[in-house]
Short mmCIF file of C-alpha atoms and ligand atoms in Angstrom, two decimals:
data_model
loop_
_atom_site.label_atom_id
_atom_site.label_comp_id
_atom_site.label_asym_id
_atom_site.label_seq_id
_atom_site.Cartn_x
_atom_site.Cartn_y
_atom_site.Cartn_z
CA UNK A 570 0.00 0.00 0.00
CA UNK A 571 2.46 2.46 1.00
CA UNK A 572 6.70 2.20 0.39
CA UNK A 573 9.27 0.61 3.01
CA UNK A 574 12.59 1.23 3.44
CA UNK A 575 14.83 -1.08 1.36
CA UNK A 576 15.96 -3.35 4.06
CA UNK A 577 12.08 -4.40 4.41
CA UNK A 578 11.29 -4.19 0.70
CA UNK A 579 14.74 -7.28 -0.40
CA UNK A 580 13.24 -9.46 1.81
CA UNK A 581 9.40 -9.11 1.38
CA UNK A 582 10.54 -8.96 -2.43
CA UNK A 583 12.48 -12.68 -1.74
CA UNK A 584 9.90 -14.41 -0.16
CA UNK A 585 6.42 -13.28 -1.82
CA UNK A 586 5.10 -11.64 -4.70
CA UNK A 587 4.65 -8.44 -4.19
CA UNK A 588 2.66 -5.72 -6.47
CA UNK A 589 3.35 -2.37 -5.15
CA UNK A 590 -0.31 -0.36 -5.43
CA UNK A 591 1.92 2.75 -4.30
CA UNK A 592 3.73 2.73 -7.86
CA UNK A 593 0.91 1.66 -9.83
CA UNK A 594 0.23 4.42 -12.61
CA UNK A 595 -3.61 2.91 -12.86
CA UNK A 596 -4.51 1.21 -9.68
CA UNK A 597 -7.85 -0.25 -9.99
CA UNK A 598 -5.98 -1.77 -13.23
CA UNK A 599 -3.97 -3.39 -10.66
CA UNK A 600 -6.26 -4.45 -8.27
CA UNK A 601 -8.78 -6.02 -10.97
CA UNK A 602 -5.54 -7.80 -12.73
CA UNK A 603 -4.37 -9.45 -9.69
CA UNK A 604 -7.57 -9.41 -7.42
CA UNK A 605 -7.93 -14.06 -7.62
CA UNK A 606 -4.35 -14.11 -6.04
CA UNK A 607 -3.69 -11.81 -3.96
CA UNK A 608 -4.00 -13.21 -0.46
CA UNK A 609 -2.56 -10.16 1.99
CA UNK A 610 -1.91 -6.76 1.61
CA UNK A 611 0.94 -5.10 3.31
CA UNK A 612 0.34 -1.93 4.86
CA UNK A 613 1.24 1.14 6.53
CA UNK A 614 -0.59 2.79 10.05
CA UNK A 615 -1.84 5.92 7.96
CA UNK A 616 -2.89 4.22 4.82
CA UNK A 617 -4.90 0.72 6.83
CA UNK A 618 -6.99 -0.60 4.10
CA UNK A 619 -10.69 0.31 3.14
CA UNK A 620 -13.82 -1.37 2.74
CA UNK A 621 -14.10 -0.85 -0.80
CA UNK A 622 -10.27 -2.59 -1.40
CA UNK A 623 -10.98 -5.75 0.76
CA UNK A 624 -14.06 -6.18 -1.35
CA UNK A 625 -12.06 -6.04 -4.49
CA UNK A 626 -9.40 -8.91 -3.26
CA UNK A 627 -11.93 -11.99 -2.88
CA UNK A 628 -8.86 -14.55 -1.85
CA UNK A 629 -7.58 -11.93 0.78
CA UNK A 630 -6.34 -13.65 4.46
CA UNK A 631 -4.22 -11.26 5.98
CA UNK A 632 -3.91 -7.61 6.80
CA UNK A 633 -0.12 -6.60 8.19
CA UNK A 634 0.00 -3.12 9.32
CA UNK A 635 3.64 -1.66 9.91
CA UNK A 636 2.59 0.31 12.55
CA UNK A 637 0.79 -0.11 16.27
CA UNK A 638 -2.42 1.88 15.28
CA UNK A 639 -4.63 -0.24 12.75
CA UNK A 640 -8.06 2.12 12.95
CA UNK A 641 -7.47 2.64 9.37
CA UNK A 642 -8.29 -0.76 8.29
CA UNK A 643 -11.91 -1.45 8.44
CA UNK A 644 -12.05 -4.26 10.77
CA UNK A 645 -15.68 -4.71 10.21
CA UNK A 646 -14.55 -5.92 7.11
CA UNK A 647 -11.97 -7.92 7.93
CA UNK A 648 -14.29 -9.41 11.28
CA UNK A 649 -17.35 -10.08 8.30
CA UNK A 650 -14.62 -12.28 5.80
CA UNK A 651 -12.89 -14.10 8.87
CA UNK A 652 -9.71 -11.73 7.21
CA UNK A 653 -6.60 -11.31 10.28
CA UNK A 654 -5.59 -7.85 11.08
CA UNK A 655 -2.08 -7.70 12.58
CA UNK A 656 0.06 -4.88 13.90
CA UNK A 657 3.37 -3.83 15.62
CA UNK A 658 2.93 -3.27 18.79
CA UNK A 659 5.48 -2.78 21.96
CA UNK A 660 8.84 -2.37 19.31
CA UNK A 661 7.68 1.58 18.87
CA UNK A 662 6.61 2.65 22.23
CA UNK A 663 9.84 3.97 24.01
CA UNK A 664 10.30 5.84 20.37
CA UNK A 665 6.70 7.20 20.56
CA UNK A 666 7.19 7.89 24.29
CA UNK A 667 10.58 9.98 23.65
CA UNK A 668 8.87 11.68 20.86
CA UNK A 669 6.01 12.88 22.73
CA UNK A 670 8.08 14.30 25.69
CA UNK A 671 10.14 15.79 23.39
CA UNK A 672 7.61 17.92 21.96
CA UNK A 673 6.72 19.09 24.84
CA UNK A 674 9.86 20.21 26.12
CA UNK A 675 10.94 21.85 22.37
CA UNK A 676 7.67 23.55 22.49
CA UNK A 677 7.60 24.38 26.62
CA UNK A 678 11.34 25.67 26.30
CA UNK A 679 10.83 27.67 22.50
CA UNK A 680 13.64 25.11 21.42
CA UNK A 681 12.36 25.64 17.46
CA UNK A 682 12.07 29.06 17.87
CA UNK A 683 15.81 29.38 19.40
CA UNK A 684 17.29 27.53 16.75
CA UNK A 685 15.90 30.19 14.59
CA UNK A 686 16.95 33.23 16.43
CA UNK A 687 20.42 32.41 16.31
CA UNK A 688 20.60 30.94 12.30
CA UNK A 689 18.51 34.09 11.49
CA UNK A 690 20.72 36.78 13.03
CA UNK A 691 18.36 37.60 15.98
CA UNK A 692 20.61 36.92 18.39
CA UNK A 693 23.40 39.45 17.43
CA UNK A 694 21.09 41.92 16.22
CA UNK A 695 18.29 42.09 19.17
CA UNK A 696 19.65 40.11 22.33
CA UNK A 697 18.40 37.79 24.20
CA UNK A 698 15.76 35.57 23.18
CA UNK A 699 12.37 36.21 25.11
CA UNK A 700 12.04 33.73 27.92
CA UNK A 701 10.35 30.74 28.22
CA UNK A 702 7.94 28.75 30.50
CA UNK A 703 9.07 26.14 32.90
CA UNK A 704 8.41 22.30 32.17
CA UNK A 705 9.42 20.29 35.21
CA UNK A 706 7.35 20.01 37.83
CA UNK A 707 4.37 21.14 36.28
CA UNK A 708 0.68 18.91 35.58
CA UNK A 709 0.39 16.54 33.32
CA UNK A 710 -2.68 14.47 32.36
CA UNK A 711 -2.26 11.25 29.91
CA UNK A 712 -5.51 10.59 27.76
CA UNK A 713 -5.05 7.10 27.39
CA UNK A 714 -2.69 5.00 29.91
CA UNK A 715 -1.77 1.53 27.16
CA UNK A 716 1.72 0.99 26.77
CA UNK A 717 2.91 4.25 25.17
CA UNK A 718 0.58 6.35 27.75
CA UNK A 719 2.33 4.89 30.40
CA UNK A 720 6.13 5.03 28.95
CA UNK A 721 5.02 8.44 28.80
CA UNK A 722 4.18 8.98 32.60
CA UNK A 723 7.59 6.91 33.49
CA UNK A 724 9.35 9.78 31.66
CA UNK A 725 7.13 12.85 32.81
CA UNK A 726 7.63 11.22 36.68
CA UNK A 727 11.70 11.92 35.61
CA UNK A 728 10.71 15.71 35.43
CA UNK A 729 8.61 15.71 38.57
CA UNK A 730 5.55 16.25 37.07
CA UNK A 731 2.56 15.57 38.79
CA UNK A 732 0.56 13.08 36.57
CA UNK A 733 -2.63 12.11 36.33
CA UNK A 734 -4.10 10.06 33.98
CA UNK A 735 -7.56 8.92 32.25
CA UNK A 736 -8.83 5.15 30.73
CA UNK A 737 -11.42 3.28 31.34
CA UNK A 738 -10.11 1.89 34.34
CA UNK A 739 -7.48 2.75 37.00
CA UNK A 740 -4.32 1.00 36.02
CA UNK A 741 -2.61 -0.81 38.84
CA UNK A 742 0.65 -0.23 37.22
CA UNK A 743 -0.10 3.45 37.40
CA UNK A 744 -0.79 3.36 41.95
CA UNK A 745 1.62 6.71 41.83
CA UNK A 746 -0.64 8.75 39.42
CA UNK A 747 -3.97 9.41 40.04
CA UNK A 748 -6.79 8.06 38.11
CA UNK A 749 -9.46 10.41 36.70
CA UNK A 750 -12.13 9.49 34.47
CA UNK A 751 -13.52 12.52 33.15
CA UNK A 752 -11.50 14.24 30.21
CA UNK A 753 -12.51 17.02 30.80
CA UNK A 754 -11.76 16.79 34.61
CA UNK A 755 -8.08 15.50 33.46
CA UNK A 756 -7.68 18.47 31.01
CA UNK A 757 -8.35 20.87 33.49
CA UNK A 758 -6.02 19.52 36.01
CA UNK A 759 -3.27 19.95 33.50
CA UNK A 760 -0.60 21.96 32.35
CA UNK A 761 0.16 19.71 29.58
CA UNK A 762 -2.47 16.88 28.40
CA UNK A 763 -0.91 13.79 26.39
CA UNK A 764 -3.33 12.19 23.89
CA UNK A 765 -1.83 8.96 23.87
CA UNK A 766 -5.01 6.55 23.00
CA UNK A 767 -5.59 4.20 20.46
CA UNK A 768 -7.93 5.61 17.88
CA UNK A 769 -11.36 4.36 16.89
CA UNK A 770 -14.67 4.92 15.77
CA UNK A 771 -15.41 5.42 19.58
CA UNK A 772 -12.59 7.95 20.74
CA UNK A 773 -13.64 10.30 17.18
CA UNK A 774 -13.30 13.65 18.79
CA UNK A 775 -12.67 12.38 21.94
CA UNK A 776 -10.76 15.89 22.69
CA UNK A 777 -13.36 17.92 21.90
CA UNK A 778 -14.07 21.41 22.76
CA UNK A 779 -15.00 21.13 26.34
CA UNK A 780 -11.63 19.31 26.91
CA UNK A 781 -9.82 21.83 24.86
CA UNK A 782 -11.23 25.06 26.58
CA UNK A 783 -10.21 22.88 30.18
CA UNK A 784 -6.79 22.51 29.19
CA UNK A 785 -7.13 26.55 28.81
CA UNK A 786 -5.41 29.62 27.91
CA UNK A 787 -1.50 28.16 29.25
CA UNK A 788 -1.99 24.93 28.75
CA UNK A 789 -0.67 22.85 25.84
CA UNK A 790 -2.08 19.29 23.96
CA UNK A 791 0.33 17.17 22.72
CA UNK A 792 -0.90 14.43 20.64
CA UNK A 793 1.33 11.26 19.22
CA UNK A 794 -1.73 9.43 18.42
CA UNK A 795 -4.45 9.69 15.71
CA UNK A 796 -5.73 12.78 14.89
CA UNK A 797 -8.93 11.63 15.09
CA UNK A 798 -8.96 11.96 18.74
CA UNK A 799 -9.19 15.53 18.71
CA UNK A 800 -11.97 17.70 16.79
CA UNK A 801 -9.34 19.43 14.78
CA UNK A 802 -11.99 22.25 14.10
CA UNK A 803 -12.53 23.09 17.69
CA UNK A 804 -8.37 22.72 18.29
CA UNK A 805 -7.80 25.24 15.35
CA UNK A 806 -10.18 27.84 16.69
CA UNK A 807 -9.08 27.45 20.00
CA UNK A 808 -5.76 28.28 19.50
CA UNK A 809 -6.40 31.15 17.36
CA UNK A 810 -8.96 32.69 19.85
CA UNK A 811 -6.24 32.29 22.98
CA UNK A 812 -8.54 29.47 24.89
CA UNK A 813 -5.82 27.20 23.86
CA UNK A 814 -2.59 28.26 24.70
CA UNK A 815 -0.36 25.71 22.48
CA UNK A 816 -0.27 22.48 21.13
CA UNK A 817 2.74 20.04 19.08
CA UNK A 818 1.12 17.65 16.84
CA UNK A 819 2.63 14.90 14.89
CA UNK A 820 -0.35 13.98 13.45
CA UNK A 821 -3.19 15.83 11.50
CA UNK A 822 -6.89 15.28 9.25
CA UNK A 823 -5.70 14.24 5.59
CA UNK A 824 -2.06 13.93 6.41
CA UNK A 825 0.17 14.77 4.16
CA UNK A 826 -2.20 17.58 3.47
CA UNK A 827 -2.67 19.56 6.66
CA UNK A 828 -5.05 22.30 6.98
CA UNK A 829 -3.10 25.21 6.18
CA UNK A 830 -4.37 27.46 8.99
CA UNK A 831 -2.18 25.52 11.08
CA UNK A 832 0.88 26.90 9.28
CA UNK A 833 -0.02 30.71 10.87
CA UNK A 834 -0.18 29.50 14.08
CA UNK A 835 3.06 30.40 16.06
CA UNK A 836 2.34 28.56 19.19
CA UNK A 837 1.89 25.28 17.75
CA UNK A 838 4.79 22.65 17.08
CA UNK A 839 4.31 20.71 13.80
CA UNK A 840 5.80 17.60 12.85
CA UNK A 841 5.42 14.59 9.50
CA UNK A 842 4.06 11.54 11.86
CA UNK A 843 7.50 10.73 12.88
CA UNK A 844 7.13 9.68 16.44
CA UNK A 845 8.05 5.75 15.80
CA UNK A 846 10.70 6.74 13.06
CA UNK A 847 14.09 5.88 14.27
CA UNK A 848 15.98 3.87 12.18
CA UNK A 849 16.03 0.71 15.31
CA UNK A 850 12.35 0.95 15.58
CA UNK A 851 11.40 1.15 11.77
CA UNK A 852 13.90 -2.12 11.51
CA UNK A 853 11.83 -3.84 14.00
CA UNK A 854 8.58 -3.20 13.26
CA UNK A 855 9.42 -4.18 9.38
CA UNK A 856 10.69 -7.26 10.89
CA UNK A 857 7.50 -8.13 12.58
CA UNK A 858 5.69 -7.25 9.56
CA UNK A 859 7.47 -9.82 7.91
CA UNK A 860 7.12 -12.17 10.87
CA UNK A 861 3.46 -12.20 10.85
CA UNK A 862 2.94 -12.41 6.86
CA UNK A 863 5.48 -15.57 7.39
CA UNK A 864 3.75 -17.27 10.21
CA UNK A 865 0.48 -16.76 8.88
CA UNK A 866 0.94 -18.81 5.04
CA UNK A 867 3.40 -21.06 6.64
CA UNK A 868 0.57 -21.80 9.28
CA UNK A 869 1.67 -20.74 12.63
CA UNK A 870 0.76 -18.45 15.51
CA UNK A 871 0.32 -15.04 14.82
CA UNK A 872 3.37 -13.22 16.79
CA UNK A 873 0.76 -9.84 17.32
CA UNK A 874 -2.27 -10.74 15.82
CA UNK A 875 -4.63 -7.47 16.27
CA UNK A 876 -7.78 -9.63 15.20
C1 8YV B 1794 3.88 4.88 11.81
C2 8YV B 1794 1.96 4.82 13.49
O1 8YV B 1794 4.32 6.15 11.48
O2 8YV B 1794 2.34 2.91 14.78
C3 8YV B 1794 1.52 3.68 14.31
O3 8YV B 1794 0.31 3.53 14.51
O4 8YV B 1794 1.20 5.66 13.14
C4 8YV B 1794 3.41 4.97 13.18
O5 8YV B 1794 4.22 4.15 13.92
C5 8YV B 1794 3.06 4.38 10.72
O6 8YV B 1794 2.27 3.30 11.01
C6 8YV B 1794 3.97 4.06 9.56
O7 8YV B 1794 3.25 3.86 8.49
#
């Protein structure tokens, strides 16, 4: 569906026939040529797999997505067909977990913004670069405490921040931070507020305006996961109209193609989905790719079957 790097693409080239959609100058030509044998599709977190393609590949089994979220494969499709879904999990967390605190701290401590002021002269020519706000020991809430919610916390507790956290349930791995169901209660409790959830048809907008105006005028959202967790809308206007005070986002609605308003925004950190891309992690998780396409047609266990 999507390109890997080459040290995934020899070896899925070696040991199955691939047809790269990606490439393809038509590509319903290519589905409808090779619909009878294809039997998996290779995929990427962002790109999943729709409805509409499953129903075009009547011999599909498998679904590998190089990547921990799958919410952009349409499971109901793959539940109705008997068609496994799997994923990498655990291999990209302490990646996504770095990431995530990282934005925080380049955005808390203008870290962009001082790169700038010295390449662009500002230094020399008017002094000292305005100061910044403090990140350690301030509030932070996780939205979302599953495995990269709670690296998260582990490296938030190294900054003596006070953490609290939201899921479904209280996590006993969590006894230090305290548990708080609301959102909206967790938002406004929180200097910073981590959207670290696995996305779904049920978390859509899960961040929605109410939890955006709590996080309020100082506050920042950082979000590593889908950004279909947060009404984009609401996070946009927010920020422009000061009830938001910042937010760094490594994901965004139509990705590649952000909305261009945020581009204007000063106070917001953007980044290209790049929170699991290090060049260990991105070696791992094409290696479990590969691990579950080979266990599945050579009739093994599933290493991380998602369905
Ligand atoms: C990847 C991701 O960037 O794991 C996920 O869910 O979104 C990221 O790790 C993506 O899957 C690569 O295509």
């Amino acid at each position: 569906m999507g390109p890997y790097p080459d040290w995934d693409q020899e070896p899925l080239d070696a040991e199955f026939n691939m047809h790269r959609l990606f490439e393809a100058a038509d590509q319903d030509a290519l589905i409808r040529d090779h619909a009878p044998s294809i039997r998996g599709i290779a995929t990427r977190g962002e790109l999943g797999a729709s409805r509409d393609l499953i129903a075009a590949l009547p011999a599909l089994e498998i679904i590998a997505v190089y990547g921990v979220g799958y919410d952009a494969v349409d499971i109901d499709a793959c539940r109705e067909r008997g068609i496994r879904v799997t994923n990498t999990p655990d291999v990209l967390t302490k990646d996504v977990a770095d990431f995530g605190v990282s934005m925080m701290l380049a955005l808390t401590r203008g870290i962009v913004g001082g790169d700038g002021w010295v390449r662009n002269g500002s230094w020399a020519e008017q002094g000292l670069y305005p100061l910044q706000r403090r990140a350690y020991g301030t509030r932070a809430g996780i939205l979302g405490l599953g495995r990269i919610g709670l690296e998260v916390g582990r490296r938030l507790a190294g900054f003596d921040m006070d953490i609290a956290y939201s899921d479904i349930t209280a996590k006993d791995e969590a006894t230090d931070w305290t548990f708080v169901a609301d959102p909206v209660e967790l938002a406004r409790r929180s200097d910073v507020l981590f959207v670290t959830l696995a996305a779904s048809a049920k978390t859509r907008d899960i961040v929605n305006r109410n939890v955006i105006e709590a996080v309020g005028p100082d506050g920042m959202i950082v979000n590593v996961s889908r950004a279909s967790n947060i009404d984009e809308e609401a996070l946009i206007e927010a920020i422009r109209a000061g009830q938001l005070g910042s937010a760094a986002l490594d994901v965004f609605e139509g990705e590649p193609n952000l909305d261009r308003r945020f581009l204007d925004l000063p106070n917001v950190l953007l980044q290209p989905h790049q929170a699991s891309a290090t060049v260990e992690t991105r070696k791992a998780m094409g290696k479990l790719l590969r691990d579950n396409l080979t266990a599945h047609f050579a009739g093994r266990d599933l290493p991380t079957p998602a369905l």
